[in-house]
C-alpha cells in the first residue's frame, strides 16, 4: 500500500509530497510539530496534543492556518488513508514560504501544514520493552526554550546518533549542574532506592511530554511517592529503576546508563506496570 501525506490542502502520494525550497521550516527550522500515538486507528490524547500545539505556535507567533476541528479531520483522514492501526501521526506547521530573510515574512504568508502517519511494529516495541534499553548521557547543548516543540532538533539528532554509535537507544541531556534534563526524544524518569518516582519539573528546560502528563495523572490514583525535581547522573546510576516516556515509546524501561546496569539490570517492576497502565489508559480514551 502506498503511503499518503497531507500537504497544504492536498493528500498526495509520499513521493510527490513536497514543500517549496523557500519554506521557512526547511531554511530556518521555523516551525513546530506534534507526534501522537495512534491506537486501533484512533488518536490518543488529541486534546492535549492540540493544546500543546497551540501553545508552541503562540510562543513562536505562527498562526494556525485552519480551525482545530478542520485540523482534526485532516489528522483522522491521514490515519485512515494510511490504514494506521498502531503507530503515530506526525503534524508539522511552519511559518510558510517566503523569500529568505531572517525576520518574519509578511503576515499574510500562509503557514505550511504537513501531516503524515505510519504504522509501528507493536510486537517489536513490546519486545524492546521486555528487554529494556540502554541510554548514554551527553552534555545539554540545546537552546533554553525546549518547552516549545520546535522542529529545530539538531542537538537532539546528534545526541540520538551518539547513542546509536554507543550501542544505546537514547541519550539523556545533562545540564551544567550535572542534572538530567530529558532524553533526545523522551522524558526521563528514575525510581530511587527508597521507592520514590522522580522526574524533572516542567520548566523551559524540558518538553512537557503528554505521556508524562498522563502518567502523572495515573500515578495520583495509585498513591505512589512522586518528586518533580531534577535528578543528577549519580542518582540515576544508583537508581532502582529508570525509564523514558514518549508518544512512540510509551513507557520504556532503561536498563543501562552509560554502560552501568540500573538496579539488577532488568526492566523495573514499576516501569513495566506503568507501561501496562498506559496501554490500558490508551484503550479507554
Ligand atoms: N518526541 N522530550 C522530547 C525532547 C521529545 O521530543 C518528546 C517527544 C518527549 C515526550 O513527549 P510526548 O510524551 O508528548 O511524546 C519529550 C516525539 C515522540 C518525537 O520527536 O518523535
PDB file of C-alpha atoms and ligand atoms in Angstrom:
ATOM      1  CA  UNK A   1       0.000   0.000   0.000  1.00  0.00           C
ATOM      2  CA  UNK A   2       1.452   3.390  -0.904  1.00  0.00           C
ATOM      3  CA  UNK A   3       1.666   5.987   1.808  1.00  0.00           C
ATOM      4  CA  UNK A   4      -0.279   9.224   1.601  1.00  0.00           C
ATOM      5  CA  UNK A   5       0.718  12.576   3.107  1.00  0.00           C
ATOM      6  CA  UNK A   6      -1.315  15.721   3.591  1.00  0.00           C
ATOM      7  CA  UNK A   7       0.487  18.811   2.297  1.00  0.00           C
ATOM      8  CA  UNK A   8      -1.157  22.222   2.327  1.00  0.00           C
ATOM      9  CA  UNK A   9      -4.679  21.182   1.469  1.00  0.00           C
ATOM     10  CA  UNK A  10      -3.985  18.082  -0.620  1.00  0.00           C
ATOM     11  CA  UNK A  11      -3.477  14.376   0.013  1.00  0.00           C
ATOM     12  CA  UNK A  12      -0.524  13.230  -2.064  1.00  0.00           C
ATOM     13  CA  UNK A  13       1.452  10.025  -2.557  1.00  0.00           C
ATOM     14  CA  UNK A  14       4.617  10.244  -0.460  1.00  0.00           C
ATOM     15  CA  UNK A  15       6.961  10.573  -3.411  1.00  0.00           C
ATOM     16  CA  UNK A  16       5.075  13.657  -4.628  1.00  0.00           C
ATOM     17  CA  UNK A  17       4.540  15.166  -1.174  1.00  0.00           C
ATOM     18  CA  UNK A  18       6.864  18.161  -1.323  1.00  0.00           C
ATOM     19  CA  UNK A  19       7.176  21.657   0.080  1.00  0.00           C
ATOM     20  CA  UNK A  20       8.853  24.638  -1.553  1.00  0.00           C
ATOM     21  CA  UNK A  21      12.637  25.154  -1.185  1.00  0.00           C
ATOM     22  CA  UNK A  22      11.960  28.500   0.477  1.00  0.00           C
ATOM     23  CA  UNK A  23       9.729  27.014   3.138  1.00  0.00           C
ATOM     24  CA  UNK A  24      10.931  28.552   6.388  1.00  0.00           C
ATOM     25  CA  UNK A  25      10.850  25.158   8.040  1.00  0.00           C
ATOM     26  CA  UNK A  26      13.440  23.965   5.556  1.00  0.00           C
ATOM     27  CA  UNK A  27      15.597  27.082   5.729  1.00  0.00           C
ATOM     28  CA  UNK A  28      15.337  28.168   9.373  1.00  0.00           C
ATOM     29  CA  UNK A  29      13.649  25.296  11.278  1.00  0.00           C
ATOM     30  CA  UNK A  30      10.965  27.940  11.724  1.00  0.00           C
ATOM     31  CA  UNK A  31       8.118  25.673  12.722  1.00  0.00           C
ATOM     32  CA  UNK A  32       6.596  23.320  15.255  1.00  0.00           C
ATOM     33  CA  UNK A  33       5.397  19.737  15.299  1.00  0.00           C
ATOM     34  CA  UNK A  34       3.431  17.136  17.206  1.00  0.00           C
ATOM     35  CA  UNK A  35       3.676  13.358  17.316  1.00  0.00           C
ATOM     36  CA  UNK A  36       0.595  11.498  18.601  1.00  0.00           C
ATOM     37  CA  UNK A  37       0.155   7.843  19.310  1.00  0.00           C
ATOM     38  CA  UNK A  38      -2.476   6.130  17.152  1.00  0.00           C
ATOM     39  CA  UNK A  39      -4.131   3.112  18.708  1.00  0.00           C
ATOM     40  CA  UNK A  40      -6.746   0.977  16.935  1.00  0.00           C
ATOM     41  CA  UNK A  41      -6.884   3.737  14.345  1.00  0.00           C
ATOM     42  CA  UNK A  42      -7.728   6.377  16.977  1.00  0.00           C
ATOM     43  CA  UNK A  43      -5.682   9.344  18.176  1.00  0.00           C
ATOM     44  CA  UNK A  44      -4.600   9.038  21.795  1.00  0.00           C
ATOM     45  CA  UNK A  45      -4.862  12.318  23.723  1.00  0.00           C
ATOM     46  CA  UNK A  46      -5.752  14.518  20.780  1.00  0.00           C
ATOM     47  CA  UNK A  47      -6.965  17.319  23.045  1.00  0.00           C
ATOM     48  CA  UNK A  48      -3.695  17.559  24.967  1.00  0.00           C
ATOM     49  CA  UNK A  49      -1.643  17.414  21.764  1.00  0.00           C
ATOM     50  CA  UNK A  50      -3.720  20.186  20.206  1.00  0.00           C
ATOM     51  CA  UNK A  51      -3.349  22.314  23.337  1.00  0.00           C
ATOM     52  CA  UNK A  52       0.429  21.883  23.245  1.00  0.00           C
ATOM     53  CA  UNK A  53       0.458  22.662  19.519  1.00  0.00           C
ATOM     54  CA  UNK A  54      -1.478  25.855  20.122  1.00  0.00           C
ATOM     55  CA  UNK A  55       0.956  26.861  22.836  1.00  0.00           C
ATOM     56  CA  UNK A  56       4.046  26.154  20.682  1.00  0.00           C
ATOM     57  CA  UNK A  57       2.541  28.158  17.801  1.00  0.00           C
ATOM     58  CA  UNK A  58       1.666  31.070  20.102  1.00  0.00           C
ATOM     59  CA  UNK A  59       5.186  31.148  21.577  1.00  0.00           C
ATOM     60  CA  UNK A  60       6.620  31.471  18.055  1.00  0.00           C
ATOM     61  CA  UNK A  61       3.812  33.721  16.783  1.00  0.00           C
ATOM     62  CA  UNK A  62       2.876  31.357  13.963  1.00  0.00           C
ATOM     63  CA  UNK A  63      -0.826  31.320  13.211  1.00  0.00           C
ATOM     64  CA  UNK A  64      -2.799  28.123  12.805  1.00  0.00           C
ATOM     65  CA  UNK A  65      -3.960  28.355   9.170  1.00  0.00           C
ATOM     66  CA  UNK A  66      -7.114  26.319   9.770  1.00  0.00           C
ATOM     67  CA  UNK A  67      -9.534  25.682  12.624  1.00  0.00           C
ATOM     68  CA  UNK A  68      -8.742  22.951  15.132  1.00  0.00           C
ATOM     69  CA  UNK A  69     -11.792  20.898  14.078  1.00  0.00           C
ATOM     70  CA  UNK A  70     -10.614  21.099  10.444  1.00  0.00           C
ATOM     71  CA  UNK A  71      -7.122  20.046  11.516  1.00  0.00           C
ATOM     72  CA  UNK A  72      -8.623  17.145  13.425  1.00  0.00           C
ATOM     73  CA  UNK A  73     -10.408  15.987  10.259  1.00  0.00           C
ATOM     74  CA  UNK A  74      -7.062  16.066   8.394  1.00  0.00           C
ATOM     75  CA  UNK A  75      -5.311  14.057  11.134  1.00  0.00           C
ATOM     76  CA  UNK A  76      -8.030  11.392  11.108  1.00  0.00           C
ATOM     77  CA  UNK A  77      -8.209  11.293   7.331  1.00  0.00           C
ATOM     78  CA  UNK A  78      -4.421  10.831   7.086  1.00  0.00           C
ATOM     79  CA  UNK A  79      -4.603   7.994   9.631  1.00  0.00           C
ATOM     80  CA  UNK A  80      -7.454   6.417   7.658  1.00  0.00           C
ATOM     81  CA  UNK A  81      -5.774   6.739   4.254  1.00  0.00           C
ATOM     82  CA  UNK A  82      -2.610   5.134   5.616  1.00  0.00           C
ATOM     83  CA  UNK A  83      -4.552   2.408   7.423  1.00  0.00           C
ATOM     84  CA  UNK A  84      -2.706   3.044  10.658  1.00  0.00           C
ATOM     85  CA  UNK A  85      -3.717   0.635  13.358  1.00  0.00           C
ATOM     86  CA  UNK A  86      -0.964   1.186  15.919  1.00  0.00           C
ATOM     87  CA  UNK A  87       1.618   3.841  15.190  1.00  0.00           C
ATOM     88  CA  UNK A  88       1.970   7.582  15.028  1.00  0.00           C
ATOM     89  CA  UNK A  89       0.623  10.606  13.255  1.00  0.00           C
ATOM     90  CA  UNK A  90       3.108  13.445  12.631  1.00  0.00           C
ATOM     91  CA  UNK A  91       1.978  17.030  12.200  1.00  0.00           C
ATOM     92  CA  UNK A  92       4.236  19.917  11.239  1.00  0.00           C
ATOM     93  CA  UNK A  93       3.362  23.577  10.853  1.00  0.00           C
ATOM     94  CA  UNK A  94       5.941  26.078   9.632  1.00  0.00           C
ATOM     95  CA  UNK A  95       5.788  29.823   9.099  1.00  0.00           C
ATOM     96  CA  UNK A  96       5.342  29.195   5.381  1.00  0.00           C
ATOM     97  CA  UNK A  97       7.123  30.036   2.139  1.00  0.00           C
ATOM     98  CA  UNK A  98       8.791  33.425   1.678  1.00  0.00           C
ATOM     99  CA  UNK A  99      11.949  34.939   0.179  1.00  0.00           C
ATOM    100  CA  UNK A 100      14.802  34.115   2.541  1.00  0.00           C
ATOM    101  CA  UNK A 101      15.084  36.783   5.220  1.00  0.00           C
ATOM    102  CA  UNK A 102      15.540  36.003   8.899  1.00  0.00           C
ATOM    103  CA  UNK A 103      12.812  38.345  10.162  1.00  0.00           C
ATOM    104  CA  UNK A 104       9.176  37.237   9.896  1.00  0.00           C
ATOM    105  CA  UNK A 105       7.650  37.434   6.408  1.00  0.00           C
ATOM    106  CA  UNK A 106       4.521  39.437   5.660  1.00  0.00           C
ATOM    107  CA  UNK A 107       1.628  38.492   7.971  1.00  0.00           C
ATOM    108  CA  UNK A 108      -0.402  37.123   5.063  1.00  0.00           C
ATOM    109  CA  UNK A 109       2.188  34.405   4.393  1.00  0.00           C
ATOM    110  CA  UNK A 110       0.272  31.179   4.798  1.00  0.00           C
ATOM    111  CA  UNK A 111       1.805  28.703   7.265  1.00  0.00           C
ATOM    112  CA  UNK A 112       2.567  25.289   5.741  1.00  0.00           C
ATOM    113  CA  UNK A 113       0.832  22.217   7.153  1.00  0.00           C
ATOM    114  CA  UNK A 114       2.122  18.695   6.646  1.00  0.00           C
ATOM    115  CA  UNK A 115       0.629  15.528   8.153  1.00  0.00           C
ATOM    116  CA  UNK A 116       1.997  12.005   7.803  1.00  0.00           C
ATOM    117  CA  UNK A 117       1.023   8.792   9.567  1.00  0.00           C
ATOM    118  CA  UNK A 118       2.545   5.367   9.772  1.00  0.00           C
ATOM    119  CA  UNK A 119       2.257   2.039  11.489  1.00  0.00           C
ATOM    120  CA  UNK A 120       4.809   0.979  14.052  1.00  0.00           C
ATOM    121  CA  UNK A 121       5.675  -2.625  14.765  1.00  0.00           C
ATOM    122  CA  UNK A 122       3.812  -3.189  18.009  1.00  0.00           C
ATOM    123  CA  UNK A 123       5.274  -6.571  18.861  1.00  0.00           C
ATOM    124  CA  UNK A 124       8.819  -5.307  18.164  1.00  0.00           C
ATOM    125  CA  UNK A 125       8.166  -2.388  20.522  1.00  0.00           C
ATOM    126  CA  UNK A 126       6.883  -4.783  23.191  1.00  0.00           C
ATOM    127  CA  UNK A 127       9.950  -6.988  22.750  1.00  0.00           C
ATOM    128  CA  UNK A 128      12.237  -3.974  23.222  1.00  0.00           C
ATOM    129  CA  UNK A 129      10.283  -3.024  26.352  1.00  0.00           C
ATOM    130  CA  UNK A 130      10.642  -6.567  27.698  1.00  0.00           C
ATOM    131  CA  UNK A 131      14.452  -6.271  27.396  1.00  0.00           C
ATOM    132  CA  UNK A 132      14.732  -2.584  28.300  1.00  0.00           C
ATOM    133  CA  UNK A 133      17.007  -0.069  26.581  1.00  0.00           C
ATOM    134  CA  UNK A 134      20.433   1.423  27.196  1.00  0.00           C
ATOM    135  CA  UNK A 135      20.926   5.185  27.431  1.00  0.00           C
ATOM    136  CA  UNK A 136      24.034   7.335  27.416  1.00  0.00           C
ATOM    137  CA  UNK A 137      24.419  10.816  28.863  1.00  0.00           C
ATOM    138  CA  UNK A 138      25.524  13.828  26.797  1.00  0.00           C
ATOM    139  CA  UNK A 139      26.043  17.494  27.711  1.00  0.00           C
ATOM    140  CA  UNK A 140      22.948  19.676  27.339  1.00  0.00           C
ATOM    141  CA  UNK A 141      23.593  21.934  24.362  1.00  0.00           C
ATOM    142  CA  UNK A 142      20.097  22.967  23.299  1.00  0.00           C
ATOM    143  CA  UNK A 143      18.522  26.422  23.428  1.00  0.00           C
ATOM    144  CA  UNK A 144      16.828  27.391  26.703  1.00  0.00           C
ATOM    145  CA  UNK A 145      13.262  27.095  25.302  1.00  0.00           C
ATOM    146  CA  UNK A 146      12.919  23.407  24.575  1.00  0.00           C
ATOM    147  CA  UNK A 147       9.431  23.557  26.122  1.00  0.00           C
ATOM    148  CA  UNK A 148       8.404  24.756  22.644  1.00  0.00           C
ATOM    149  CA  UNK A 149       8.029  21.716  20.390  1.00  0.00           C
ATOM    150  CA  UNK A 150      10.008  23.260  17.548  1.00  0.00           C
ATOM    151  CA  UNK A 151      11.352  21.325  14.555  1.00  0.00           C
ATOM    152  CA  UNK A 152      14.782  22.752  15.369  1.00  0.00           C
ATOM    153  CA  UNK A 153      16.211  19.437  16.604  1.00  0.00           C
ATOM    154  CA  UNK A 154      19.867  19.372  15.553  1.00  0.00           C
ATOM    155  CA  UNK A 155      21.277  18.763  19.071  1.00  0.00           C
ATOM    156  CA  UNK A 156      18.654  16.013  19.531  1.00  0.00           C
ATOM    157  CA  UNK A 157      19.684  14.445  16.220  1.00  0.00           C
ATOM    158  CA  UNK A 158      23.372  14.486  17.192  1.00  0.00           C
ATOM    159  CA  UNK A 159      22.603  13.112  20.655  1.00  0.00           C
ATOM    160  CA  UNK A 160      20.499  10.258  19.244  1.00  0.00           C
ATOM    161  CA  UNK A 161      23.257   9.425  16.761  1.00  0.00           C
ATOM    162  CA  UNK A 162      25.840   9.403  19.581  1.00  0.00           C
ATOM    163  CA  UNK A 163      23.574   6.945  21.420  1.00  0.00           C
ATOM    164  CA  UNK A 164      23.271   4.771  18.320  1.00  0.00           C
ATOM    165  CA  UNK A 165      27.048   4.703  17.882  1.00  0.00           C
ATOM    166  CA  UNK A 166      27.469   3.737  21.543  1.00  0.00           C
ATOM    167  CA  UNK A 167      25.040   0.822  21.114  1.00  0.00           C
ATOM    168  CA  UNK A 168      22.310   2.631  23.077  1.00  0.00           C
ATOM    169  CA  UNK A 169      18.770   3.662  22.136  1.00  0.00           C
ATOM    170  CA  UNK A 170      18.527   7.058  23.805  1.00  0.00           C
ATOM    171  CA  UNK A 171      20.721   9.910  25.031  1.00  0.00           C
ATOM    172  CA  UNK A 172      19.915  11.880  28.185  1.00  0.00           C
ATOM    173  CA  UNK A 173      20.942  15.523  28.183  1.00  0.00           C
ATOM    174  CA  UNK A 174      22.761  16.635  31.340  1.00  0.00           C
ATOM    175  CA  UNK A 175      22.756  20.317  32.329  1.00  0.00           C
ATOM    176  CA  UNK A 176      25.750  22.314  33.601  1.00  0.00           C
ATOM    177  CA  UNK A 177      24.884  21.331  37.200  1.00  0.00           C
ATOM    178  CA  UNK A 178      25.151  17.625  36.351  1.00  0.00           C
ATOM    179  CA  UNK A 179      21.399  17.024  36.339  1.00  0.00           C
ATOM    180  CA  UNK A 180      19.443  15.168  33.699  1.00  0.00           C
ATOM    181  CA  UNK A 181      17.007  17.330  31.733  1.00  0.00           C
ATOM    182  CA  UNK A 182      15.395  14.815  29.353  1.00  0.00           C
ATOM    183  CA  UNK A 183      16.111  12.429  26.505  1.00  0.00           C
ATOM    184  CA  UNK A 184      16.674  13.437  22.881  1.00  0.00           C
ATOM    185  CA  UNK A 185      13.053  12.465  22.133  1.00  0.00           C
ATOM    186  CA  UNK A 186      11.691  11.311  25.500  1.00  0.00           C
ATOM    187  CA  UNK A 187      11.200  12.448  29.092  1.00  0.00           C
ATOM    188  CA  UNK A 188      13.451  10.827  31.716  1.00  0.00           C
ATOM    189  CA  UNK A 189      12.392   9.199  34.991  1.00  0.00           C
ATOM    190  CA  UNK A 190      14.045   7.262  37.816  1.00  0.00           C
ATOM    191  CA  UNK A 191      12.814   5.274  40.807  1.00  0.00           C
ATOM    192  CA  UNK A 192      15.124   5.847  43.776  1.00  0.00           C
ATOM    193  CA  UNK A 193      16.329   3.038  46.071  1.00  0.00           C
ATOM    194  CA  UNK A 194      13.691   4.064  48.612  1.00  0.00           C
ATOM    195  CA  UNK A 195      10.936   3.826  46.001  1.00  0.00           C
ATOM    196  CA  UNK A 196      10.351   7.475  45.078  1.00  0.00           C
ATOM    197  CA  UNK A 197       9.489   8.255  41.494  1.00  0.00           C
ATOM    198  CA  UNK A 198      11.467  11.269  40.246  1.00  0.00           C
ATOM    199  CA  UNK A 199      11.132  13.254  37.026  1.00  0.00           C
ATOM    200  CA  UNK A 200      12.196  16.786  36.259  1.00  0.00           C
ATOM    201  CA  UNK A 201       9.649  19.559  36.766  1.00  0.00           C
ATOM    202  CA  UNK A 202       8.273  21.179  33.629  1.00  0.00           C
ATOM    203  CA  UNK A 203      10.106  24.438  33.167  1.00  0.00           C
ATOM    204  CA  UNK A 204      11.670  25.755  29.970  1.00  0.00           C
ATOM    205  CA  UNK A 205      14.409  23.060  30.129  1.00  0.00           C
ATOM    206  CA  UNK A 206      12.212  20.134  29.067  1.00  0.00           C
ATOM    207  CA  UNK A 207       9.293  19.422  26.812  1.00  0.00           C
ATOM    208  CA  UNK A 208       6.067  18.874  28.730  1.00  0.00           C
ATOM    209  CA  UNK A 209       5.505  15.371  27.389  1.00  0.00           C
ATOM    210  CA  UNK A 210       1.891  14.311  27.000  1.00  0.00           C
ATOM    211  CA  UNK A 211       2.817  10.776  28.076  1.00  0.00           C
ATOM    212  CA  UNK A 212       4.495  12.301  31.147  1.00  0.00           C
ATOM    213  CA  UNK A 213       1.361  14.320  31.985  1.00  0.00           C
ATOM    214  CA  UNK A 214      -0.947  11.322  31.623  1.00  0.00           C
ATOM    215  CA  UNK A 215       1.349   9.152  33.712  1.00  0.00           C
ATOM    216  CA  UNK A 216       1.359  11.746  36.493  1.00  0.00           C
ATOM    217  CA  UNK A 217      -2.451  11.648  36.466  1.00  0.00           C
ATOM    218  CA  UNK A 218      -2.479   7.855  36.609  1.00  0.00           C
ATOM    219  CA  UNK A 219       0.059   7.892  39.453  1.00  0.00           C
ATOM    220  CA  UNK A 220      -2.090  10.188  41.575  1.00  0.00           C
ATOM    221  CA  UNK A 221      -4.640   7.395  41.865  1.00  0.00           C
ATOM    222  CA  UNK A 222      -2.005   4.885  42.955  1.00  0.00           C
ATOM    223  CA  UNK A 223      -0.628   6.713  45.969  1.00  0.00           C
ATOM    224  CA  UNK A 224       2.980   6.453  44.759  1.00  0.00           C
ATOM    225  CA  UNK A 225       5.541   8.855  46.133  1.00  0.00           C
ATOM    226  CA  UNK A 226       6.473  11.301  43.418  1.00  0.00           C
ATOM    227  CA  UNK A 227       9.003  14.131  43.243  1.00  0.00           C
ATOM    228  CA  UNK A 228       9.040  16.553  40.332  1.00  0.00           C
ATOM    229  CA  UNK A 229      12.625  17.803  40.567  1.00  0.00           C
ATOM    230  CA  UNK A 230      15.922  17.479  38.726  1.00  0.00           C
ATOM    231  CA  UNK A 231      17.980  14.348  39.446  1.00  0.00           C
ATOM    232  CA  UNK A 232      21.728  14.016  38.997  1.00  0.00           C
ATOM    233  CA  UNK A 233      23.528  11.473  36.831  1.00  0.00           C
ATOM    234  CA  UNK A 234      24.903   9.886  40.031  1.00  0.00           C
ATOM    235  CA  UNK A 235      21.383   9.499  41.369  1.00  0.00           C
ATOM    236  CA  UNK A 236      20.391   7.842  38.104  1.00  0.00           C
ATOM    237  CA  UNK A 237      23.369   5.447  38.291  1.00  0.00           C
ATOM    238  CA  UNK A 238      22.263   4.476  41.815  1.00  0.00           C
ATOM    239  CA  UNK A 239      18.548   4.244  40.957  1.00  0.00           C
ATOM    240  CA  UNK A 240      16.484   1.123  41.444  1.00  0.00           C
ATOM    241  CA  UNK A 241      14.748   1.681  38.104  1.00  0.00           C
ATOM    242  CA  UNK A 242      14.792   4.126  35.233  1.00  0.00           C
ATOM    243  CA  UNK A 243      12.557   4.647  32.239  1.00  0.00           C
ATOM    244  CA  UNK A 244      11.659   7.081  29.473  1.00  0.00           C
ATOM    245  CA  UNK A 245       8.271   8.201  28.175  1.00  0.00           C
ATOM    246  CA  UNK A 246       7.031   9.441  24.805  1.00  0.00           C
ATOM    247  CA  UNK A 247       4.119   9.011  22.406  1.00  0.00           C
ATOM    248  CA  UNK A 248       6.027   6.417  20.406  1.00  0.00           C
ATOM    249  CA  UNK A 249       7.910   4.625  23.216  1.00  0.00           C
ATOM    250  CA  UNK A 250       5.043   4.820  25.752  1.00  0.00           C
ATOM    251  CA  UNK A 251       6.825   3.799  28.990  1.00  0.00           C
ATOM    252  CA  UNK A 252      10.179   2.253  28.040  1.00  0.00           C
ATOM    253  CA  UNK A 253      12.335   0.714  30.793  1.00  0.00           C
ATOM    254  CA  UNK A 254      16.006   1.768  30.894  1.00  0.00           C
ATOM    255  CA  UNK A 255      18.369  -0.996  31.989  1.00  0.00           C
ATOM    256  CA  UNK A 256      21.784   0.606  31.398  1.00  0.00           C
ATOM    257  CA  UNK A 257      23.038   4.158  31.802  1.00  0.00           C
ATOM    258  CA  UNK A 258      26.499   4.891  30.401  1.00  0.00           C
ATOM    259  CA  UNK A 259      27.199   1.165  30.407  1.00  0.00           C
ATOM    260  CA  UNK A 260      26.260   0.646  34.077  1.00  0.00           C
ATOM    261  CA  UNK A 261      23.342  -1.629  34.921  1.00  0.00           C
ATOM    262  CA  UNK A 262      20.333   0.069  36.503  1.00  0.00           C
ATOM    263  CA  UNK A 263      19.144  -1.890  39.549  1.00  0.00           C
ATOM    264  CA  UNK A 264      19.540  -5.569  38.707  1.00  0.00           C
ATOM    265  CA  UNK A 265      19.945  -4.780  35.005  1.00  0.00           C
ATOM    266  CA  UNK A 266      16.418  -5.900  34.055  1.00  0.00           C
ATOM    267  CA  UNK A 267      13.312  -3.770  33.378  1.00  0.00           C
ATOM    268  CA  UNK A 268      11.910  -2.479  36.662  1.00  0.00           C
ATOM    269  CA  UNK A 269       8.629  -3.746  38.069  1.00  0.00           C
ATOM    270  CA  UNK A 270       7.185  -0.257  38.385  1.00  0.00           C
ATOM    271  CA  UNK A 271       8.174   0.773  34.853  1.00  0.00           C
ATOM    272  CA  UNK A 272       6.645  -2.401  33.440  1.00  0.00           C
ATOM    273  CA  UNK A 273       3.452  -1.886  35.460  1.00  0.00           C
ATOM    274  CA  UNK A 274       3.197   1.746  34.330  1.00  0.00           C
ATOM    275  CA  UNK A 275       3.594   0.650  30.727  1.00  0.00           C
ATOM    276  CA  UNK A 276       0.636  -1.697  31.152  1.00  0.00           C
ATOM    277  CA  UNK A 277      -1.327   1.094  32.855  1.00  0.00           C
ATOM    278  CA  UNK A 278      -0.642   3.438  29.965  1.00  0.00           C
ATOM    279  CA  UNK A 279      -1.767   0.848  27.412  1.00  0.00           C
ATOM    280  CA  UNK A 280      -4.996   0.424  29.374  1.00  0.00           C
ATOM    281  CA  UNK A 281      -5.482   4.170  29.528  1.00  0.00           C
ATOM    282  CA  UNK A 282      -4.916   4.498  25.753  1.00  0.00           C
ATOM    283  CA  UNK A 283      -7.569   1.837  25.156  1.00  0.00           C
ATOM    284  CA  UNK A 284     -10.037   3.781  27.264  1.00  0.00           C
ATOM    285  CA  UNK A 285      -9.809   7.218  25.595  1.00  0.00           C
TER     286      UNK A 285
HETATM  287  N1  LIG B   1       9.199  13.113  20.977  1.00  0.00           N
HETATM  288  N2  LIG B   1      11.073  15.290  25.133  1.00  0.00           N
HETATM  289  C1  LIG B   1      11.420  15.453  23.843  1.00  0.00           C
HETATM  290  C2  LIG B   1      12.649  16.233  23.517  1.00  0.00           C
HETATM  291  C3  LIG B   1      10.618  14.904  22.826  1.00  0.00           C
HETATM  292  O1  LIG B   1      10.961  15.074  21.528  1.00  0.00           O
HETATM  293  C4  LIG B   1       9.464  14.147  23.176  1.00  0.00           C
HETATM  294  C5  LIG B   1       8.564  13.557  22.129  1.00  0.00           C
HETATM  295  C6  LIG B   1       9.156  13.990  24.537  1.00  0.00           C
HETATM  296  C7  LIG B   1       7.934  13.243  25.002  1.00  0.00           C
HETATM  297  O2  LIG B   1       6.744  13.910  24.674  1.00  0.00           O
HETATM  298  P1  LIG B   1       5.384  13.104  24.406  1.00  0.00           P
HETATM  299  O3  LIG B   1       5.140  12.262  25.595  1.00  0.00           O
HETATM  300  O4  LIG B   1       4.366  14.177  24.234  1.00  0.00           O
HETATM  301  O5  LIG B   1       5.579  12.273  23.151  1.00  0.00           O
HETATM  302  C8  LIG B   1       9.976  14.587  25.485  1.00  0.00           C
HETATM  303  C9  LIG B   1       8.416  12.703  19.844  1.00  0.00           C
HETATM  304  C10 LIG B   1       7.730  11.384  20.063  1.00  0.00           C
HETATM  305  C11 LIG B   1       9.300  12.718  18.611  1.00  0.00           C
HETATM  306  O6  LIG B   1      10.023  13.715  18.447  1.00  0.00           O
HETATM  307  O7  LIG B   1       9.257  11.774  17.815  1.00  0.00           O
END
